[in-house]
GROMACS .gro file of C-alpha atoms in nm:
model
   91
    1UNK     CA    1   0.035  -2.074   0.963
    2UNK     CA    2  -0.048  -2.196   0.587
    3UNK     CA    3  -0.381  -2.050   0.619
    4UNK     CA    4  -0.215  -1.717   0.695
    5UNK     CA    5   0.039  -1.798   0.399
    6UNK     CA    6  -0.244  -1.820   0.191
    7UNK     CA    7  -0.401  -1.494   0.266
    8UNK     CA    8  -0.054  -1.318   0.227
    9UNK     CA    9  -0.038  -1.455  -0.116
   10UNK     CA   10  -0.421  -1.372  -0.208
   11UNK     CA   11  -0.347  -1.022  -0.107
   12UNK     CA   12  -0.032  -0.980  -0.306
   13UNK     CA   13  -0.192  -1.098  -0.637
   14UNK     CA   14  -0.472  -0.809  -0.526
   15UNK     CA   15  -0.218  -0.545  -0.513
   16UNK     CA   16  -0.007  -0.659  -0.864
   17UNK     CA   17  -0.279  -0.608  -1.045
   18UNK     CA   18  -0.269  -0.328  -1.312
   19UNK     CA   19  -0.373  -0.250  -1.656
   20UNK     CA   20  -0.145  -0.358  -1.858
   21UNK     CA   21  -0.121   0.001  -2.115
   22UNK     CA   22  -0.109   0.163  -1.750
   23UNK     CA   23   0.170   0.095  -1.563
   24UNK     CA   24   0.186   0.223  -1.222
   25UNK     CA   25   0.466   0.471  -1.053
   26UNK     CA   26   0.794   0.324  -0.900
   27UNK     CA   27   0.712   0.521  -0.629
   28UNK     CA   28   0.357   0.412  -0.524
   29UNK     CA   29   0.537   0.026  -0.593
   30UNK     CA   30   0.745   0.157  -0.304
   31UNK     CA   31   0.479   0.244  -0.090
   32UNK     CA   32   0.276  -0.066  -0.113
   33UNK     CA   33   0.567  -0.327  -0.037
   34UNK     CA   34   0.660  -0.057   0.214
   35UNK     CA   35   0.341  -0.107   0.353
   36UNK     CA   36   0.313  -0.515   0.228
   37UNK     CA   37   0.638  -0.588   0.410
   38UNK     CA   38   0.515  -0.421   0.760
   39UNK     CA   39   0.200  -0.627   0.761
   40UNK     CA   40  -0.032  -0.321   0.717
   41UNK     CA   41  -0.216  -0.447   0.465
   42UNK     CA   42  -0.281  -0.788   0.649
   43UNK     CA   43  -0.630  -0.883   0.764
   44UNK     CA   44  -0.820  -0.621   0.565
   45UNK     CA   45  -1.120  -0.708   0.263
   46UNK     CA   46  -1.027  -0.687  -0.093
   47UNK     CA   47  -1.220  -0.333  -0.095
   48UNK     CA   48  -1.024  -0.189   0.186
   49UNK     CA   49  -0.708  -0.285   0.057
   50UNK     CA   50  -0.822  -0.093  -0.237
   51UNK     CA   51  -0.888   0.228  -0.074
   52UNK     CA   52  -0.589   0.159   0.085
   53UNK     CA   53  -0.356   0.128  -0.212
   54UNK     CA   54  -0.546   0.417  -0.362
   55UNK     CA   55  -0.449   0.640  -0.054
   56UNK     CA   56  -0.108   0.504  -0.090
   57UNK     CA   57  -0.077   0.592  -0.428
   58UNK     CA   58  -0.205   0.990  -0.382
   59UNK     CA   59   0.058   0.971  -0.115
   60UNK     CA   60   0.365   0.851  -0.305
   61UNK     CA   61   0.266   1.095  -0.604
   62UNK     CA   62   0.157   1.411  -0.386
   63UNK     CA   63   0.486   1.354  -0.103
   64UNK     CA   64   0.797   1.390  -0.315
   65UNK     CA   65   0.960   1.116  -0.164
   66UNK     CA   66   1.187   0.915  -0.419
   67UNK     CA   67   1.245   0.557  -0.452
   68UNK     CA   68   1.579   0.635  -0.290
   69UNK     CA   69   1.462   0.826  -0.006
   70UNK     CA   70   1.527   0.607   0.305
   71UNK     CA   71   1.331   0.308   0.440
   72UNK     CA   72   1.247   0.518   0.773
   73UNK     CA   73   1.094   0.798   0.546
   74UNK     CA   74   0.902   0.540   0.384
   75UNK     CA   75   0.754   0.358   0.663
   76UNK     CA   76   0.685   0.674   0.880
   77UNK     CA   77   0.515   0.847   0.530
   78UNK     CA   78   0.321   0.497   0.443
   79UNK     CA   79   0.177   0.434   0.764
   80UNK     CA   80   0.041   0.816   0.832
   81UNK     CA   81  -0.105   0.817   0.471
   82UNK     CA   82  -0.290   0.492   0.590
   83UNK     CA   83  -0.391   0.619   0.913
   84UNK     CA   84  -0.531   0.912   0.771
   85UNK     CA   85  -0.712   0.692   0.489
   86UNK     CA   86  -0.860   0.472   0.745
   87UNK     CA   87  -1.000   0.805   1.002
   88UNK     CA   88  -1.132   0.953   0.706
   89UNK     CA   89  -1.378   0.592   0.633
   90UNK     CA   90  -1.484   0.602   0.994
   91UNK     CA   91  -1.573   0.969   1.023
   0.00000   0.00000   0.00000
């Protein structure tokens, strides 16, 4: 639907935003339209997405994996770092 269109596209613009004299690693950019692209992100507030992309980004610095490490790797990596972000806020 548009509406969901719409609240794609808000949470995109949430995630590209960075300081601009900070630029963020390649591979937590990985992670997050890893994680973008297999709707994980989709439904949750603006302040859960942040915990979220700040989970994501210990991940991708702490896990070794490289922007050329395979798309299963990525998706398997991204959506136990999640998990474990989101069982950590509920315990």
């Amino acid at each position: 639907s548009m509406e969901a269109r719409i609240r794609r596209g808000q949470l995109l613009r949430e995630i590209l935003k960075q300081e601009r004299l900070d630029p963020l690693p390649e591979t937590f950019h990985m992670a997050w339209l890893v994680a973008y692209n297999e709707g994980l992100l989709d439904g949750r507030d603006a302040e859960a997405v942040r915990k979220d992309l700040q989970a994501l980004r210990r991940g991708a610095e702490e896990s070794g994996l490289a922007v050329t490490s395979g798309r299963e790797q990525w998706r398997e990596a991204v959506g136990a770092w999640l998990r474990e972000e989101r069982h950590d806020a509920t315990a």
